[in-house]
């Protein structure tokens, strides 16, 4: 199965507003486009201004609106500013997808502390800050849905991924607390935890069979995931089909 063979399941999000972090590339871009094709209004946040601009153009060509905000999610004040901007600008935010993430493969004994801090700030602290603000708006509006993009690295340890695993184990735990606290307010919280996803970066990082084959042997299907397979799952979890 190739990337071109994976198509998005048809859902309808007309009249819904979706905030996606890390939306300029990879899984986040695929998710934003999938929601847009389903009629949703997109709020896209990312540090990559050029990527955001091309995303806005691509989504606008579909006949739906896309609002962008350039933000460094490693900066807590910037996270607050971005979330407050969209909370005030939009009448509603129906769906939040905490997708943004990064990784610096390195062994624990060679760990760069700056990489540790950056990974935890973007992958774990930012979703907490953003959900604090957007979750409050969802409570006011009477409900919503939140999907966190975790990883198989949040379930099993992976060599040379100490900071990444710590952040993804953390986001799964955080999601459980979100679900407990926000559920009574009609806000559903879920996480997806895919294996390696063949985004352009994923294809580059995992192109060496010596590195990828041992991992694939642990996967029953014997292959990695395509972005649309993750997007389909996120759209389902955010849809009325998953209530």
PDB file of C-alpha atoms in Angstrom:
ATOM      1  CA  UNK A   1       0.000   0.000   0.000  1.00  0.00           C
ATOM      2  CA  UNK A   2       1.395   3.380  -0.981  1.00  0.00           C
ATOM      3  CA  UNK A   3       0.555   6.872   0.226  1.00  0.00           C
ATOM      4  CA  UNK A   4      -1.576   7.505  -2.870  1.00  0.00           C
ATOM      5  CA  UNK A   5      -3.741   4.490  -2.035  1.00  0.00           C
ATOM      6  CA  UNK A   6      -4.826   5.813   1.381  1.00  0.00           C
ATOM      7  CA  UNK A   7      -7.866   8.062   1.079  1.00  0.00           C
ATOM      8  CA  UNK A   8      -9.720   9.974   3.744  1.00  0.00           C
ATOM      9  CA  UNK A   9     -12.990   8.556   5.012  1.00  0.00           C
ATOM     10  CA  UNK A  10     -15.832  11.008   4.362  1.00  0.00           C
ATOM     11  CA  UNK A  11     -16.942  13.001   7.411  1.00  0.00           C
ATOM     12  CA  UNK A  12     -18.805  16.293   7.542  1.00  0.00           C
ATOM     13  CA  UNK A  13     -17.461  19.132   9.670  1.00  0.00           C
ATOM     14  CA  UNK A  14     -19.346  21.992   8.033  1.00  0.00           C
ATOM     15  CA  UNK A  15     -19.932  24.713  10.617  1.00  0.00           C
ATOM     16  CA  UNK A  16     -17.185  23.373  12.881  1.00  0.00           C
ATOM     17  CA  UNK A  17     -13.952  25.149  13.772  1.00  0.00           C
ATOM     18  CA  UNK A  18     -10.810  23.078  14.269  1.00  0.00           C
ATOM     19  CA  UNK A  19      -7.541  24.249  15.841  1.00  0.00           C
ATOM     20  CA  UNK A  20      -4.514  22.193  14.768  1.00  0.00           C
ATOM     21  CA  UNK A  21      -1.012  22.722  16.150  1.00  0.00           C
ATOM     22  CA  UNK A  22       2.016  21.781  14.082  1.00  0.00           C
ATOM     23  CA  UNK A  23      -0.181  22.276  11.039  1.00  0.00           C
ATOM     24  CA  UNK A  24       2.370  23.351   8.436  1.00  0.00           C
ATOM     25  CA  UNK A  25       3.778  19.910   7.631  1.00  0.00           C
ATOM     26  CA  UNK A  26       3.661  16.188   8.321  1.00  0.00           C
ATOM     27  CA  UNK A  27       0.717  14.719  10.204  1.00  0.00           C
ATOM     28  CA  UNK A  28      -0.573  18.155  11.205  1.00  0.00           C
ATOM     29  CA  UNK A  29      -0.827  19.376   7.627  1.00  0.00           C
ATOM     30  CA  UNK A  30      -2.591  16.182   6.559  1.00  0.00           C
ATOM     31  CA  UNK A  31      -5.032  16.542   9.467  1.00  0.00           C
ATOM     32  CA  UNK A  32      -5.755  20.195   8.691  1.00  0.00           C
ATOM     33  CA  UNK A  33      -6.382  19.402   5.024  1.00  0.00           C
ATOM     34  CA  UNK A  34      -8.587  16.429   5.915  1.00  0.00           C
ATOM     35  CA  UNK A  35     -10.788  18.565   8.164  1.00  0.00           C
ATOM     36  CA  UNK A  36     -10.882  21.280   5.489  1.00  0.00           C
ATOM     37  CA  UNK A  37     -11.979  18.801   2.812  1.00  0.00           C
ATOM     38  CA  UNK A  38     -14.760  17.824   5.207  1.00  0.00           C
ATOM     39  CA  UNK A  39     -15.927  21.443   5.324  1.00  0.00           C
ATOM     40  CA  UNK A  40     -14.362  22.595   8.592  1.00  0.00           C
ATOM     41  CA  UNK A  41     -12.924  26.031   9.294  1.00  0.00           C
ATOM     42  CA  UNK A  42      -9.252  25.652  10.187  1.00  0.00           C
ATOM     43  CA  UNK A  43      -7.149  27.504  12.744  1.00  0.00           C
ATOM     44  CA  UNK A  44      -3.551  26.524  12.018  1.00  0.00           C
ATOM     45  CA  UNK A  45      -0.639  27.124  14.391  1.00  0.00           C
ATOM     46  CA  UNK A  46       3.016  26.436  13.617  1.00  0.00           C
ATOM     47  CA  UNK A  47       6.483  27.969  13.800  1.00  0.00           C
ATOM     48  CA  UNK A  48       6.964  27.585  10.025  1.00  0.00           C
ATOM     49  CA  UNK A  49       5.510  30.731   8.440  1.00  0.00           C
ATOM     50  CA  UNK A  50       6.155  29.615   4.853  1.00  0.00           C
ATOM     51  CA  UNK A  51       4.447  26.285   5.484  1.00  0.00           C
ATOM     52  CA  UNK A  52       1.477  28.052   7.066  1.00  0.00           C
ATOM     53  CA  UNK A  53       1.144  30.381   4.079  1.00  0.00           C
ATOM     54  CA  UNK A  54       1.039  27.517   1.590  1.00  0.00           C
ATOM     55  CA  UNK A  55      -1.451  25.678   3.826  1.00  0.00           C
ATOM     56  CA  UNK A  56      -3.748  28.705   3.864  1.00  0.00           C
ATOM     57  CA  UNK A  57      -3.553  28.873   0.072  1.00  0.00           C
ATOM     58  CA  UNK A  58      -4.284  25.169  -0.324  1.00  0.00           C
ATOM     59  CA  UNK A  59      -7.232  25.223   2.067  1.00  0.00           C
ATOM     60  CA  UNK A  60      -8.633  28.453   0.636  1.00  0.00           C
ATOM     61  CA  UNK A  61      -8.648  26.759  -2.788  1.00  0.00           C
ATOM     62  CA  UNK A  62     -11.040  24.204  -1.281  1.00  0.00           C
ATOM     63  CA  UNK A  63     -13.542  26.971  -0.582  1.00  0.00           C
ATOM     64  CA  UNK A  64     -13.201  26.968   3.214  1.00  0.00           C
ATOM     65  CA  UNK A  65     -11.510  29.382   5.591  1.00  0.00           C
ATOM     66  CA  UNK A  66      -8.120  28.895   7.182  1.00  0.00           C
ATOM     67  CA  UNK A  67      -6.665  31.255   9.779  1.00  0.00           C
ATOM     68  CA  UNK A  68      -2.992  30.947  10.673  1.00  0.00           C
ATOM     69  CA  UNK A  69      -0.821  31.980  13.600  1.00  0.00           C
ATOM     70  CA  UNK A  70       2.962  31.674  13.622  1.00  0.00           C
ATOM     71  CA  UNK A  71       4.055  30.540  17.070  1.00  0.00           C
ATOM     72  CA  UNK A  72       7.056  28.999  18.809  1.00  0.00           C
ATOM     73  CA  UNK A  73       5.382  26.423  21.043  1.00  0.00           C
ATOM     74  CA  UNK A  74       8.539  26.021  23.118  1.00  0.00           C
ATOM     75  CA  UNK A  75       7.761  29.497  24.512  1.00  0.00           C
ATOM     76  CA  UNK A  76       5.042  29.282  27.166  1.00  0.00           C
ATOM     77  CA  UNK A  77       4.028  32.935  26.757  1.00  0.00           C
ATOM     78  CA  UNK A  78       3.717  32.435  22.996  1.00  0.00           C
ATOM     79  CA  UNK A  79       1.483  29.389  23.591  1.00  0.00           C
ATOM     80  CA  UNK A  80      -0.808  31.501  25.753  1.00  0.00           C
ATOM     81  CA  UNK A  81      -0.880  34.310  23.182  1.00  0.00           C
ATOM     82  CA  UNK A  82      -1.777  31.945  20.320  1.00  0.00           C
ATOM     83  CA  UNK A  83      -4.513  30.121  22.230  1.00  0.00           C
ATOM     84  CA  UNK A  84      -6.027  33.356  23.510  1.00  0.00           C
ATOM     85  CA  UNK A  85      -5.934  34.826  19.994  1.00  0.00           C
ATOM     86  CA  UNK A  86      -8.027  32.021  18.531  1.00  0.00           C
ATOM     87  CA  UNK A  87     -10.278  31.807  21.613  1.00  0.00           C
ATOM     88  CA  UNK A  88     -11.176  35.471  21.173  1.00  0.00           C
ATOM     89  CA  UNK A  89     -11.254  35.537  17.359  1.00  0.00           C
ATOM     90  CA  UNK A  90     -13.499  32.532  16.797  1.00  0.00           C
ATOM     91  CA  UNK A  91     -17.081  32.264  18.007  1.00  0.00           C
ATOM     92  CA  UNK A  92     -16.457  28.596  18.761  1.00  0.00           C
ATOM     93  CA  UNK A  93     -13.610  26.133  18.713  1.00  0.00           C
ATOM     94  CA  UNK A  94     -15.249  22.755  18.360  1.00  0.00           C
ATOM     95  CA  UNK A  95     -12.150  20.586  17.992  1.00  0.00           C
ATOM     96  CA  UNK A  96      -8.574  20.890  19.222  1.00  0.00           C
ATOM     97  CA  UNK A  97      -5.838  18.677  17.784  1.00  0.00           C
ATOM     98  CA  UNK A  98      -2.659  18.852  19.880  1.00  0.00           C
ATOM     99  CA  UNK A  99      -0.320  17.575  17.192  1.00  0.00           C
ATOM    100  CA  UNK A 100       2.903  19.606  17.274  1.00  0.00           C
ATOM    101  CA  UNK A 101       5.952  17.619  18.260  1.00  0.00           C
ATOM    102  CA  UNK A 102       9.663  17.176  17.694  1.00  0.00           C
ATOM    103  CA  UNK A 103      12.430  14.734  18.487  1.00  0.00           C
ATOM    104  CA  UNK A 104      16.234  14.691  18.712  1.00  0.00           C
ATOM    105  CA  UNK A 105      17.443  11.070  18.521  1.00  0.00           C
ATOM    106  CA  UNK A 106      20.347  10.644  20.943  1.00  0.00           C
ATOM    107  CA  UNK A 107      21.321   8.219  23.659  1.00  0.00           C
ATOM    108  CA  UNK A 108      20.598   9.139  27.253  1.00  0.00           C
ATOM    109  CA  UNK A 109      24.279   9.391  28.211  1.00  0.00           C
ATOM    110  CA  UNK A 110      24.814  11.790  25.297  1.00  0.00           C
ATOM    111  CA  UNK A 111      21.645  13.758  26.023  1.00  0.00           C
ATOM    112  CA  UNK A 112      21.757  17.456  25.203  1.00  0.00           C
ATOM    113  CA  UNK A 113      19.850  19.150  28.039  1.00  0.00           C
ATOM    114  CA  UNK A 114      18.685  21.874  25.664  1.00  0.00           C
ATOM    115  CA  UNK A 115      17.137  19.196  23.444  1.00  0.00           C
ATOM    116  CA  UNK A 116      15.426  17.661  26.489  1.00  0.00           C
ATOM    117  CA  UNK A 117      13.889  21.001  27.490  1.00  0.00           C
ATOM    118  CA  UNK A 118      12.805  21.849  23.953  1.00  0.00           C
ATOM    119  CA  UNK A 119      11.191  18.424  23.431  1.00  0.00           C
ATOM    120  CA  UNK A 120       9.271  18.482  26.706  1.00  0.00           C
ATOM    121  CA  UNK A 121       8.194  22.090  26.217  1.00  0.00           C
ATOM    122  CA  UNK A 122       6.789  21.531  22.721  1.00  0.00           C
ATOM    123  CA  UNK A 123       5.473  17.992  23.083  1.00  0.00           C
ATOM    124  CA  UNK A 124       4.006  18.162  26.585  1.00  0.00           C
ATOM    125  CA  UNK A 125       3.894  21.608  28.146  1.00  0.00           C
ATOM    126  CA  UNK A 126       2.394  23.312  25.081  1.00  0.00           C
ATOM    127  CA  UNK A 127      -0.625  20.952  24.853  1.00  0.00           C
ATOM    128  CA  UNK A 128      -1.310  21.523  28.555  1.00  0.00           C
ATOM    129  CA  UNK A 129      -1.214  25.320  28.185  1.00  0.00           C
ATOM    130  CA  UNK A 130      -3.292  25.330  25.001  1.00  0.00           C
ATOM    131  CA  UNK A 131      -5.885  22.954  26.448  1.00  0.00           C
ATOM    132  CA  UNK A 132      -6.118  25.080  29.587  1.00  0.00           C
ATOM    133  CA  UNK A 133      -7.292  28.020  27.449  1.00  0.00           C
ATOM    134  CA  UNK A 134      -9.233  26.262  24.691  1.00  0.00           C
ATOM    135  CA  UNK A 135     -10.760  23.848  27.198  1.00  0.00           C
ATOM    136  CA  UNK A 136     -12.179  26.787  29.130  1.00  0.00           C
ATOM    137  CA  UNK A 137     -13.758  28.100  25.915  1.00  0.00           C
ATOM    138  CA  UNK A 138     -15.231  24.679  25.192  1.00  0.00           C
ATOM    139  CA  UNK A 139     -16.761  24.602  28.667  1.00  0.00           C
ATOM    140  CA  UNK A 140     -18.374  28.000  28.015  1.00  0.00           C
ATOM    141  CA  UNK A 141     -19.762  26.903  24.649  1.00  0.00           C
ATOM    142  CA  UNK A 142     -21.137  23.637  26.018  1.00  0.00           C
ATOM    143  CA  UNK A 143     -18.774  21.001  24.627  1.00  0.00           C
ATOM    144  CA  UNK A 144     -16.110  19.988  22.162  1.00  0.00           C
ATOM    145  CA  UNK A 145     -13.584  17.324  21.279  1.00  0.00           C
ATOM    146  CA  UNK A 146      -9.839  17.137  21.832  1.00  0.00           C
ATOM    147  CA  UNK A 147      -7.434  14.705  20.184  1.00  0.00           C
ATOM    148  CA  UNK A 148      -3.808  14.473  21.261  1.00  0.00           C
ATOM    149  CA  UNK A 149      -1.238  13.004  18.896  1.00  0.00           C
ATOM    150  CA  UNK A 150       0.823  10.712  21.101  1.00  0.00           C
ATOM    151  CA  UNK A 151       2.955   7.848  19.804  1.00  0.00           C
ATOM    152  CA  UNK A 152       3.844   4.234  20.285  1.00  0.00           C
ATOM    153  CA  UNK A 153       6.829   5.841  22.005  1.00  0.00           C
ATOM    154  CA  UNK A 154       4.380   6.796  24.738  1.00  0.00           C
ATOM    155  CA  UNK A 155       3.646   3.117  25.363  1.00  0.00           C
ATOM    156  CA  UNK A 156       7.006   1.410  24.797  1.00  0.00           C
ATOM    157  CA  UNK A 157      10.552   2.652  25.278  1.00  0.00           C
ATOM    158  CA  UNK A 158      12.551   3.314  22.117  1.00  0.00           C
ATOM    159  CA  UNK A 159      16.332   3.484  21.908  1.00  0.00           C
ATOM    160  CA  UNK A 160      17.763   6.993  21.493  1.00  0.00           C
ATOM    161  CA  UNK A 161      14.396   8.584  22.304  1.00  0.00           C
ATOM    162  CA  UNK A 162      14.544   9.328  26.029  1.00  0.00           C
ATOM    163  CA  UNK A 163      13.093  12.844  25.848  1.00  0.00           C
ATOM    164  CA  UNK A 164      10.588  11.940  23.145  1.00  0.00           C
ATOM    165  CA  UNK A 165       9.345   8.882  25.049  1.00  0.00           C
ATOM    166  CA  UNK A 166       9.079  10.888  28.266  1.00  0.00           C
ATOM    167  CA  UNK A 167       7.001  13.531  26.485  1.00  0.00           C
ATOM    168  CA  UNK A 168       4.707  11.002  24.798  1.00  0.00           C
ATOM    169  CA  UNK A 169       4.207   8.920  27.956  1.00  0.00           C
ATOM    170  CA  UNK A 170       3.358  12.284  29.529  1.00  0.00           C
ATOM    171  CA  UNK A 171       0.820  13.324  26.894  1.00  0.00           C
ATOM    172  CA  UNK A 172      -1.046  10.048  27.317  1.00  0.00           C
ATOM    173  CA  UNK A 173      -1.215  10.599  31.077  1.00  0.00           C
ATOM    174  CA  UNK A 174      -2.235  14.219  30.549  1.00  0.00           C
ATOM    175  CA  UNK A 175      -5.009  13.125  28.184  1.00  0.00           C
ATOM    176  CA  UNK A 176      -6.438  10.853  30.881  1.00  0.00           C
ATOM    177  CA  UNK A 177      -6.628  13.788  33.284  1.00  0.00           C
ATOM    178  CA  UNK A 178      -8.157  15.972  30.559  1.00  0.00           C
ATOM    179  CA  UNK A 179     -10.830  13.345  29.925  1.00  0.00           C
ATOM    180  CA  UNK A 180     -11.687  13.053  33.625  1.00  0.00           C
ATOM    181  CA  UNK A 181     -11.890  16.790  34.198  1.00  0.00           C
ATOM    182  CA  UNK A 182     -13.472  17.881  30.917  1.00  0.00           C
ATOM    183  CA  UNK A 183     -15.798  14.929  30.279  1.00  0.00           C
ATOM    184  CA  UNK A 184     -18.500  16.218  32.642  1.00  0.00           C
ATOM    185  CA  UNK A 185     -18.594  19.371  30.487  1.00  0.00           C
ATOM    186  CA  UNK A 186     -19.403  17.379  27.318  1.00  0.00           C
ATOM    187  CA  UNK A 187     -15.807  17.550  26.075  1.00  0.00           C
ATOM    188  CA  UNK A 188     -14.414  14.281  24.751  1.00  0.00           C
ATOM    189  CA  UNK A 189     -10.659  13.697  24.976  1.00  0.00           C
ATOM    190  CA  UNK A 190      -8.742  10.981  23.148  1.00  0.00           C
ATOM    191  CA  UNK A 191      -5.205  10.237  22.015  1.00  0.00           C
ATOM    192  CA  UNK A 192      -3.826   8.438  18.993  1.00  0.00           C
ATOM    193  CA  UNK A 193      -0.536   6.563  19.314  1.00  0.00           C
ATOM    194  CA  UNK A 194       0.768   5.519  15.901  1.00  0.00           C
ATOM    195  CA  UNK A 195       4.040   3.841  15.078  1.00  0.00           C
ATOM    196  CA  UNK A 196       6.435   5.526  12.642  1.00  0.00           C
ATOM    197  CA  UNK A 197       4.411   7.623  10.190  1.00  0.00           C
ATOM    198  CA  UNK A 198       5.767   8.072   6.671  1.00  0.00           C
ATOM    199  CA  UNK A 199       5.635  11.824   6.449  1.00  0.00           C
ATOM    200  CA  UNK A 200       8.437  13.293   4.331  1.00  0.00           C
ATOM    201  CA  UNK A 201      10.555  13.525   7.493  1.00  0.00           C
ATOM    202  CA  UNK A 202       9.591   9.998   8.555  1.00  0.00           C
ATOM    203  CA  UNK A 203      10.558   8.597   5.175  1.00  0.00           C
ATOM    204  CA  UNK A 204      13.940  10.312   5.382  1.00  0.00           C
ATOM    205  CA  UNK A 205      14.710   9.296   8.970  1.00  0.00           C
ATOM    206  CA  UNK A 206      13.631   5.670   8.486  1.00  0.00           C
ATOM    207  CA  UNK A 207      14.965   5.103   4.962  1.00  0.00           C
ATOM    208  CA  UNK A 208      17.805   2.822   6.097  1.00  0.00           C
ATOM    209  CA  UNK A 209      16.555  -0.812   6.160  1.00  0.00           C
ATOM    210  CA  UNK A 210      19.095  -1.632   8.883  1.00  0.00           C
ATOM    211  CA  UNK A 211      17.242   0.816  11.127  1.00  0.00           C
ATOM    212  CA  UNK A 212      13.682   0.306   9.926  1.00  0.00           C
ATOM    213  CA  UNK A 213      13.472  -3.463   9.403  1.00  0.00           C
ATOM    214  CA  UNK A 214      13.899  -4.431  13.095  1.00  0.00           C
ATOM    215  CA  UNK A 215      11.070  -2.036  13.988  1.00  0.00           C
ATOM    216  CA  UNK A 216       8.823  -3.296  11.200  1.00  0.00           C
ATOM    217  CA  UNK A 217       9.302  -6.866  12.414  1.00  0.00           C
ATOM    218  CA  UNK A 218       7.569  -5.859  15.657  1.00  0.00           C
ATOM    219  CA  UNK A 219       4.522  -4.551  13.745  1.00  0.00           C
ATOM    220  CA  UNK A 220       1.959  -7.226  12.775  1.00  0.00           C
ATOM    221  CA  UNK A 221       1.339  -5.628   9.356  1.00  0.00           C
ATOM    222  CA  UNK A 222       5.077  -5.381   8.775  1.00  0.00           C
ATOM    223  CA  UNK A 223       4.971  -1.770   7.644  1.00  0.00           C
ATOM    224  CA  UNK A 224       4.838   1.802   8.887  1.00  0.00           C
ATOM    225  CA  UNK A 225       1.779   4.081   8.760  1.00  0.00           C
ATOM    226  CA  UNK A 226       0.808   6.686   6.160  1.00  0.00           C
ATOM    227  CA  UNK A 227      -0.343  10.160   7.339  1.00  0.00           C
ATOM    228  CA  UNK A 228      -3.896   9.654   6.032  1.00  0.00           C
ATOM    229  CA  UNK A 229      -4.272   6.583   8.234  1.00  0.00           C
ATOM    230  CA  UNK A 230      -3.624   8.773  11.264  1.00  0.00           C
ATOM    231  CA  UNK A 231      -5.855  11.564   9.941  1.00  0.00           C
ATOM    232  CA  UNK A 232      -8.755   9.159   9.407  1.00  0.00           C
ATOM    233  CA  UNK A 233      -8.514   8.081  13.034  1.00  0.00           C
ATOM    234  CA  UNK A 234      -8.397  11.671  14.283  1.00  0.00           C
ATOM    235  CA  UNK A 235     -11.404  12.667  12.162  1.00  0.00           C
ATOM    236  CA  UNK A 236     -13.345   9.713  13.539  1.00  0.00           C
ATOM    237  CA  UNK A 237     -12.490  10.567  17.154  1.00  0.00           C
ATOM    238  CA  UNK A 238     -13.494  14.185  16.586  1.00  0.00           C
ATOM    239  CA  UNK A 239     -16.733  13.298  14.805  1.00  0.00           C
ATOM    240  CA  UNK A 240     -20.227  12.552  16.085  1.00  0.00           C
ATOM    241  CA  UNK A 241     -19.559   8.927  15.108  1.00  0.00           C
ATOM    242  CA  UNK A 242     -17.261   8.666  18.135  1.00  0.00           C
ATOM    243  CA  UNK A 243     -19.529  10.087  20.811  1.00  0.00           C
TER     244      UNK A 243
END
